[in-house]
mmCIF file of C-alpha atoms in Angstrom:
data_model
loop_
_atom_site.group_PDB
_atom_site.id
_atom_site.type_symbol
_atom_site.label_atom_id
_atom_site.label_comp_id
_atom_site.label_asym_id
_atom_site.label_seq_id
_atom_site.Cartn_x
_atom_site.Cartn_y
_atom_site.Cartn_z
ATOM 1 C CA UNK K 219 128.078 -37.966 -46.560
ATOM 2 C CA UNK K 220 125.485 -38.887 -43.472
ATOM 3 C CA UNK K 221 125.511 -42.906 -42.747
ATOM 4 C CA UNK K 222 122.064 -43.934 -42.198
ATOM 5 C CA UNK K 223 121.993 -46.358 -39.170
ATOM 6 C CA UNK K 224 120.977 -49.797 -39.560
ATOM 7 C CA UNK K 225 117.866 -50.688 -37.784
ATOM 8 C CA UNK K 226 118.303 -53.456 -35.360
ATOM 9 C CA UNK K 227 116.233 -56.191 -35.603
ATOM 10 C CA UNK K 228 114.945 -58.303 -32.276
ATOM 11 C CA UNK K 229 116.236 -61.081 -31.230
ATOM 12 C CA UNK K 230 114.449 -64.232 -31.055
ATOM 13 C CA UNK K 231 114.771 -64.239 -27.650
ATOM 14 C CA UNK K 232 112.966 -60.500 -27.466
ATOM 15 C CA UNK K 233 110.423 -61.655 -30.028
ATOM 16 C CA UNK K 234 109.340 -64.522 -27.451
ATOM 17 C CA UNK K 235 109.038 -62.256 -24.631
ATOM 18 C CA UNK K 236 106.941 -59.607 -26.532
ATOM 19 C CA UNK K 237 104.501 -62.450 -27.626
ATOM 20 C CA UNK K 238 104.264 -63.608 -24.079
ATOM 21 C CA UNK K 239 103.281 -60.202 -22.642
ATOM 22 C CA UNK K 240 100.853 -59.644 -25.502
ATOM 23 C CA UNK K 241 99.164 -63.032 -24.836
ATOM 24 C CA UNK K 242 99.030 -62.257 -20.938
ATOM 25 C CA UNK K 243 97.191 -58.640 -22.200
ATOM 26 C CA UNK K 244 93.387 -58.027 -21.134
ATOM 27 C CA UNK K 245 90.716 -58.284 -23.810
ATOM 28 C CA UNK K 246 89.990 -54.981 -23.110
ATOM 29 C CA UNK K 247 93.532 -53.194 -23.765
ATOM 30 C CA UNK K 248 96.244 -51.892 -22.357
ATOM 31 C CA UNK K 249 96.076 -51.272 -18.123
ATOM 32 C CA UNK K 250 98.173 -48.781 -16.773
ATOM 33 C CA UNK K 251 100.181 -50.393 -13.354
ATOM 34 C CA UNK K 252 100.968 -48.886 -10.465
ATOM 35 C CA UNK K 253 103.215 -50.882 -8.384
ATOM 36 C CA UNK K 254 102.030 -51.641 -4.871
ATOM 37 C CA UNK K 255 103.201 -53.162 -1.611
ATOM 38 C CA UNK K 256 102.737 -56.608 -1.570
ATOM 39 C CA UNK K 257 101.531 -55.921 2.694
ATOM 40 C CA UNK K 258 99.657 -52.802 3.644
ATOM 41 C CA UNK K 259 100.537 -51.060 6.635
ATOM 42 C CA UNK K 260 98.806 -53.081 9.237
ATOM 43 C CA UNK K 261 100.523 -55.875 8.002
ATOM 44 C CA UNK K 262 97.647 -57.730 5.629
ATOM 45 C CA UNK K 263 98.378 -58.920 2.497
ATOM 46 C CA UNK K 264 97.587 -57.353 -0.542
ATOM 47 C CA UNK K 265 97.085 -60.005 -2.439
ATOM 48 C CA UNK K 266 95.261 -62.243 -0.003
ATOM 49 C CA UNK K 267 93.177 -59.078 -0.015
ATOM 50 C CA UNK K 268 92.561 -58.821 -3.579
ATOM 51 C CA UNK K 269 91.522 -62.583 -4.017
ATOM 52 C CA UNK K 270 88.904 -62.363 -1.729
ATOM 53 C CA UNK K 271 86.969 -59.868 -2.915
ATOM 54 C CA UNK K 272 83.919 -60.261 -4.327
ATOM 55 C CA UNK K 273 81.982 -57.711 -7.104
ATOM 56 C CA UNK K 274 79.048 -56.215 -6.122
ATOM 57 C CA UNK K 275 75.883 -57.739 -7.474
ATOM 58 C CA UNK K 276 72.078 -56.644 -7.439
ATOM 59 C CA UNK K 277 69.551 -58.477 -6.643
ATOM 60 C CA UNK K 278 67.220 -58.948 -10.215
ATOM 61 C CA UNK K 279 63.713 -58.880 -10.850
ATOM 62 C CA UNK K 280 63.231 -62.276 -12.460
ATOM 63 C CA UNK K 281 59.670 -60.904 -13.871
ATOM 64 C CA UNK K 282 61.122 -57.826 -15.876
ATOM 65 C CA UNK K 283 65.093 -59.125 -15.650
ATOM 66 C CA UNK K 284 65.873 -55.497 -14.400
ATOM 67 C CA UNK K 285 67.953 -54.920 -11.818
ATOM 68 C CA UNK K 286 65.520 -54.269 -8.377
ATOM 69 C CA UNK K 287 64.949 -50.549 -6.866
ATOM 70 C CA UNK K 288 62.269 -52.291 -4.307
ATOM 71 C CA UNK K 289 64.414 -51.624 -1.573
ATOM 72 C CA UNK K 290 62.140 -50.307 1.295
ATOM 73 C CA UNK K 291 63.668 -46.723 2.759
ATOM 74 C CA UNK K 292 63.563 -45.933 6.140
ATOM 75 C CA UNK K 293 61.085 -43.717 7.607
ATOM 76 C CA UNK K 294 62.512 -40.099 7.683
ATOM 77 C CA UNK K 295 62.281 -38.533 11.416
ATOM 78 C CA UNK K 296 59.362 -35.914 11.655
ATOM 79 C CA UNK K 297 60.974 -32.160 11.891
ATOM 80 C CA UNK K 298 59.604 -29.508 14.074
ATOM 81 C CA UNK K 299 56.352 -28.093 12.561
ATOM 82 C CA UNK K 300 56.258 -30.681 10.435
ATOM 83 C CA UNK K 301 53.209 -33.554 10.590
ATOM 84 C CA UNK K 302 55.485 -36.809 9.757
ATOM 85 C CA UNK K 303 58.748 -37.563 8.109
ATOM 86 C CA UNK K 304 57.492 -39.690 5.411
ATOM 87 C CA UNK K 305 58.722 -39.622 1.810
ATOM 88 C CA UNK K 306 57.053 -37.581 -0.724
ATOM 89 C CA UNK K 307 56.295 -39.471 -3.825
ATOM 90 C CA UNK K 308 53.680 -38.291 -6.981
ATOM 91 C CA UNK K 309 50.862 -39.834 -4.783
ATOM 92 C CA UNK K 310 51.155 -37.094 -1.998
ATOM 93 C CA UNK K 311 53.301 -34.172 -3.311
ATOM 94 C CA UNK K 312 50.785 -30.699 -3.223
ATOM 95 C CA UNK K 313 52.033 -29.361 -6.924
ATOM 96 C CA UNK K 314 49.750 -25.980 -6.235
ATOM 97 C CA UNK K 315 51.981 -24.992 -3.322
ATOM 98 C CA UNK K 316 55.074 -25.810 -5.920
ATOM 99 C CA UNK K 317 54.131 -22.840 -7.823
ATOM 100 C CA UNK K 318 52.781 -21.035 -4.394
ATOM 101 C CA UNK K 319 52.657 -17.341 -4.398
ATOM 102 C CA UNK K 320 53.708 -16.433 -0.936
ATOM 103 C CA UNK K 321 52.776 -14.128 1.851
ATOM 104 C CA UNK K 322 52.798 -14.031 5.491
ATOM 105 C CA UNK K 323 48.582 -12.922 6.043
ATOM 106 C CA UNK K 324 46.656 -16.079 5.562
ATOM 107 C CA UNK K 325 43.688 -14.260 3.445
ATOM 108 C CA UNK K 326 45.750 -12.584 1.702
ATOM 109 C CA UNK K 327 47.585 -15.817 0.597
ATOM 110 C CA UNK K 328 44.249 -17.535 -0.436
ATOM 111 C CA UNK K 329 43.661 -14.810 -2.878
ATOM 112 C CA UNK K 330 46.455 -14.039 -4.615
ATOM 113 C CA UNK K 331 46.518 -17.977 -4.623
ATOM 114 C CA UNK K 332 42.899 -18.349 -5.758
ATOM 115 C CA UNK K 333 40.609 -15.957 -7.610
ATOM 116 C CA UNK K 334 43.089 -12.872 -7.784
ATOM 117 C CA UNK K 335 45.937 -15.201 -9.175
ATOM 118 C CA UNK K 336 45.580 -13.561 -13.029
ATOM 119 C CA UNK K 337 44.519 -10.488 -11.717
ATOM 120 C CA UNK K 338 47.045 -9.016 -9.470
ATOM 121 C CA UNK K 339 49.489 -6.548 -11.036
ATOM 122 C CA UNK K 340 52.744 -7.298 -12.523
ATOM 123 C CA UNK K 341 55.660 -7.567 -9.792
ATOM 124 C CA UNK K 342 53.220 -7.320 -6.769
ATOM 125 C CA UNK K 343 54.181 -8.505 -3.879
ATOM 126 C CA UNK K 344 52.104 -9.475 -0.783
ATOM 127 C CA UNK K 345 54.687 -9.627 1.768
ATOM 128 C CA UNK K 346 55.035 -5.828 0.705
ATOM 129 C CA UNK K 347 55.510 -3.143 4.017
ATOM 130 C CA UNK K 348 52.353 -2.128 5.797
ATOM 131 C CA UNK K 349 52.805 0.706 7.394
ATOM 132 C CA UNK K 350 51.100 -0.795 10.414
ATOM 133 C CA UNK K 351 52.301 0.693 14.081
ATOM 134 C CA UNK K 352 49.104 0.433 16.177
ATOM 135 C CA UNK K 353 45.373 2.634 16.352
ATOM 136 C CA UNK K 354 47.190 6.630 15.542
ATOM 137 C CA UNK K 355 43.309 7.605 14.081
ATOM 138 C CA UNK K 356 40.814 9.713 16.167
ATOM 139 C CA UNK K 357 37.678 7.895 17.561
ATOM 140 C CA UNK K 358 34.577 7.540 15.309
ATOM 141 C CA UNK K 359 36.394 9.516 12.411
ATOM 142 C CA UNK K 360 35.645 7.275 8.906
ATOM 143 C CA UNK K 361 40.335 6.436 9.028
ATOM 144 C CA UNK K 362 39.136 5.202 13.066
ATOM 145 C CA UNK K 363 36.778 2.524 11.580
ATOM 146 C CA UNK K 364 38.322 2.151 8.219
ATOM 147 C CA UNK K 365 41.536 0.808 10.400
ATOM 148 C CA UNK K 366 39.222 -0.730 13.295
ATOM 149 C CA UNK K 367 37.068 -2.897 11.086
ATOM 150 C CA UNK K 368 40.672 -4.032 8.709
ATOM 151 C CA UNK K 369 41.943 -5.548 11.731
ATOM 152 C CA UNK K 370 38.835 -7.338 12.404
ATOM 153 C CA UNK K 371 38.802 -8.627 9.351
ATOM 154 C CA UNK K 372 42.315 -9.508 9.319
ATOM 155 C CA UNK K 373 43.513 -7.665 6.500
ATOM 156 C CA UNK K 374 46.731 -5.214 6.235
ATOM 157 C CA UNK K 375 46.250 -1.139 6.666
ATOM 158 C CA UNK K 376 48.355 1.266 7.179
ATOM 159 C CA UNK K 377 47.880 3.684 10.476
ATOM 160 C CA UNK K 378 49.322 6.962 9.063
ATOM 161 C CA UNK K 379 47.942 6.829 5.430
ATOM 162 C CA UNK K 380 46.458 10.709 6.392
ATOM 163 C CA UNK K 381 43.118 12.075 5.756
ATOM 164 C CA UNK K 382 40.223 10.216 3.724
ATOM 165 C CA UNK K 383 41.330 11.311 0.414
ATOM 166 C CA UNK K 384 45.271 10.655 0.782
ATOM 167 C CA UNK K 385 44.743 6.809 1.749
ATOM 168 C CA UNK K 386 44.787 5.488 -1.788
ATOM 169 C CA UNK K 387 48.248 7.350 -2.289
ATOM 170 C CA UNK K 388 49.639 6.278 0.866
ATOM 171 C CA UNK K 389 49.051 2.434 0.124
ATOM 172 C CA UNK K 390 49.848 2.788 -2.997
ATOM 173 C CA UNK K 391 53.640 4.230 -1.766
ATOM 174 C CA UNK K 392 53.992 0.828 0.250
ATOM 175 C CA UNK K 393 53.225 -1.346 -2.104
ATOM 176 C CA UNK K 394 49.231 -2.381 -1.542
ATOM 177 C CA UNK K 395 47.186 -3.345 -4.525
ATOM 178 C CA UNK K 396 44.929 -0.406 -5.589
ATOM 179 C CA UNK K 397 42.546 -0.076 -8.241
ATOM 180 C CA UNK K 398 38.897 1.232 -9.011
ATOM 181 C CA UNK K 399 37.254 -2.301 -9.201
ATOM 182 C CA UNK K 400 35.546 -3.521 -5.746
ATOM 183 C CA UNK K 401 37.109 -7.091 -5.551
ATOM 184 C CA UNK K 402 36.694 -8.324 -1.826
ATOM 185 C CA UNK K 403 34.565 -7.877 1.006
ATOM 186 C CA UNK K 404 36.750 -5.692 3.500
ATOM 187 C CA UNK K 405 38.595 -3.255 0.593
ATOM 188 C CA UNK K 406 38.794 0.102 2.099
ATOM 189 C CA UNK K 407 36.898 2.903 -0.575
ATOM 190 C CA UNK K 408 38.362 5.888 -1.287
ATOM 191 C CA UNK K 409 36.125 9.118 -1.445
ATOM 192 C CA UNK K 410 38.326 11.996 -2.776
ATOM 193 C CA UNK K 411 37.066 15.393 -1.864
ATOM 194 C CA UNK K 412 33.239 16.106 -1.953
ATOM 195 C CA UNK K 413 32.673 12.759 -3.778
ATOM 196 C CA UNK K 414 29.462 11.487 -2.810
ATOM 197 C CA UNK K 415 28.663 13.514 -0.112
ATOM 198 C CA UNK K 416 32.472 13.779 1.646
ATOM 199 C CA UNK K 417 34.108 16.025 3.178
ATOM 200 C CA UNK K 418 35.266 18.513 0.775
ATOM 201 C CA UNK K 419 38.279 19.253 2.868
ATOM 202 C CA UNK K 420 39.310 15.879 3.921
ATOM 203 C CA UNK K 421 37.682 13.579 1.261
ATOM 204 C CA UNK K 422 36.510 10.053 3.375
ATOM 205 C CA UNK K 423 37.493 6.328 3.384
ATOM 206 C CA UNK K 424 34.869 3.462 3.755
ATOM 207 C CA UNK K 425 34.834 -0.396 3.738
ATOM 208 C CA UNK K 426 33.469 -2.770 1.698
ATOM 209 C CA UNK K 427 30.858 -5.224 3.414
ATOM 210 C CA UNK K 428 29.270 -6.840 0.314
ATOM 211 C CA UNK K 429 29.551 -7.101 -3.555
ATOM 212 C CA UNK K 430 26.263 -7.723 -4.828
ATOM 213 C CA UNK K 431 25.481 -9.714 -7.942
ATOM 214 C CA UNK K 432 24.397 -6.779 -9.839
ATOM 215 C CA UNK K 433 28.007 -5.324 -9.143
ATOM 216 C CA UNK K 434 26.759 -2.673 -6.472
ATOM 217 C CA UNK K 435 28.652 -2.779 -3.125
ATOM 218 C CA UNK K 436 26.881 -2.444 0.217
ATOM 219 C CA UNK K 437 29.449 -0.338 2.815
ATOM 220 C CA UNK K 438 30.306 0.892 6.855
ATOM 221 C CA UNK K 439 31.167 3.814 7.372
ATOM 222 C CA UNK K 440 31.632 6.493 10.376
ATOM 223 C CA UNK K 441 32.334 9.834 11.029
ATOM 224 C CA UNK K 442 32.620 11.939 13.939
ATOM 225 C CA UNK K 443 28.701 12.925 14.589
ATOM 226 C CA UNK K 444 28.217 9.004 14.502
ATOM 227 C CA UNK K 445 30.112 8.396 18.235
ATOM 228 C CA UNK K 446 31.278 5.323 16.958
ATOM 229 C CA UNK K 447 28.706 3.500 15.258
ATOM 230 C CA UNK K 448 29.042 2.950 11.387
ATOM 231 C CA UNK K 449 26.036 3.469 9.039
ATOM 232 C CA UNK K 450 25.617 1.932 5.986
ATOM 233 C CA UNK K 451 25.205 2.833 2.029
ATOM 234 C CA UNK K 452 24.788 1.228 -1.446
ATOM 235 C CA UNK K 453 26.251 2.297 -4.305
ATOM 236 C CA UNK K 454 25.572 0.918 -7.988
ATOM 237 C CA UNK K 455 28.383 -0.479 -9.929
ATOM 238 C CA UNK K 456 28.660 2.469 -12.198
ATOM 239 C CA UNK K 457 29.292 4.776 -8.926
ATOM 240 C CA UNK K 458 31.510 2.404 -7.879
ATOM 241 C CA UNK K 459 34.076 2.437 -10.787
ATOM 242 C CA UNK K 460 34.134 6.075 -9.989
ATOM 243 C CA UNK K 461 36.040 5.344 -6.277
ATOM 244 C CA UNK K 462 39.204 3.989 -5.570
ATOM 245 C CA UNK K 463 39.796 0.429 -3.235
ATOM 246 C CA UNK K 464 42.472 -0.681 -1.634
ATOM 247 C CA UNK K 465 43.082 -4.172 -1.601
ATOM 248 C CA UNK K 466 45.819 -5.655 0.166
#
């Protein structure tokens, strides 16, 4: 038969101790300890060390009782490009160019920033290719101005988008905006074959110069009889949902 063993009671003498160490215990509970060198390498004193310490403190607000975040911060050094090095705080942060769409041609940037912002097409992107190598369009033919008067305007064209009547496809293949609504002054129109007067071979491309109240647009255009020098036509609003503009 198994013999249970006898517990062994403490001695006094262990009883005393164990009341001793509990006494000398932290409010808090137990502490692990991890024993130390009573002299650190370069030959200071641990525990001079540890009695001389202080705890870090912060200074107080004595009109809220919080601790203070007044501190002043040091001016940040101005980077290249940049107009200062200041800190931004709610008084001076621009939250429109948070949200920001961007792109690289500064008109273009305004509108898709400003009164195209709801209106551009989902997934467009500015930035998009242009197709842009340099003047590859015969003088005084309608694609010679159409490109000519873009770049003096500022805007983005393409300089192999074909004949008249292929331009709207060929933007549209690179990514520019293209619809049948006149929206800014310098959209290139798009005549497709015979429309209006074009040639019924080549079709014609024109540029926007002004969109009237009434919703008619006022254009320049050339051709080769012209030698260069654009002419100028109106065309009412209901003609003008019948074309095709390229935006940007």
């Amino acid at each position: 038969m198994a013999r249970h063993k006898r517990k062994q009671r403490a001695t006094p003498l262990q009883r005393a101790v164990a009341m001793l160490l509990l006494a000398a215990m932290p409010a808090g509970g137990f502490v692990a300890w991890k024993a130390m060198p009573a002299t650190t390498s370069s030959g200071f004193s641990v525990r001079a060390q540890a009695a001389t310490v202080k705890p870090v403190t912060r200074a107080t607000d004595t009109s809220t009782g919080k601790a203070s975040r007044s501190q002043t911060r040091e001016p940040l050094p101005a980077a290249s490009g940049t107009v200062d090095g200041t800190w931004l705080n709610s008084d001076n942060i621009d939250t429109a160019q948070l949200t920001a769409i961007p792109a690289s041609n500064a008109t273009v940037k305004a509108w898709v920033n400003g009164a195209d912002k709801t209106l551009i097409p989902t997934g467009f992107q500015p930035d998009h290719a242009t197709g842009d190598t340099g003047l590859a369009y015969s003088f005084s033919q309608c694609t010679w101005w159409a490109y000519t008067r873009r770049h003096q305007l500022g805007l983005p064209v393409g300089s192999h988008f074909g004949n008249g009547a292929q331009w709207a496809d060929s933007a549209r293949k690179l990514g520019y905006w293209v619809d049948s609504t006149p929206r800014h002054e310098g959209d290139i129109i798009v005549f497709q074959r015979g429309q209006y007067g074009s040639s019924t071979v080549y079709g014609h491309v024109g540029i926007v110069e002004h969109i009237n109240a009434d919703g008619s647009i006022t254009t320049s255009e050339c051709g080769a009889a012209l030698n260069g020098h654009p002419v100028s036509r109106t065309f009412t609003a209901e003609q003008a949902g019948a074309l095709q503009f390229i935006h940007y």
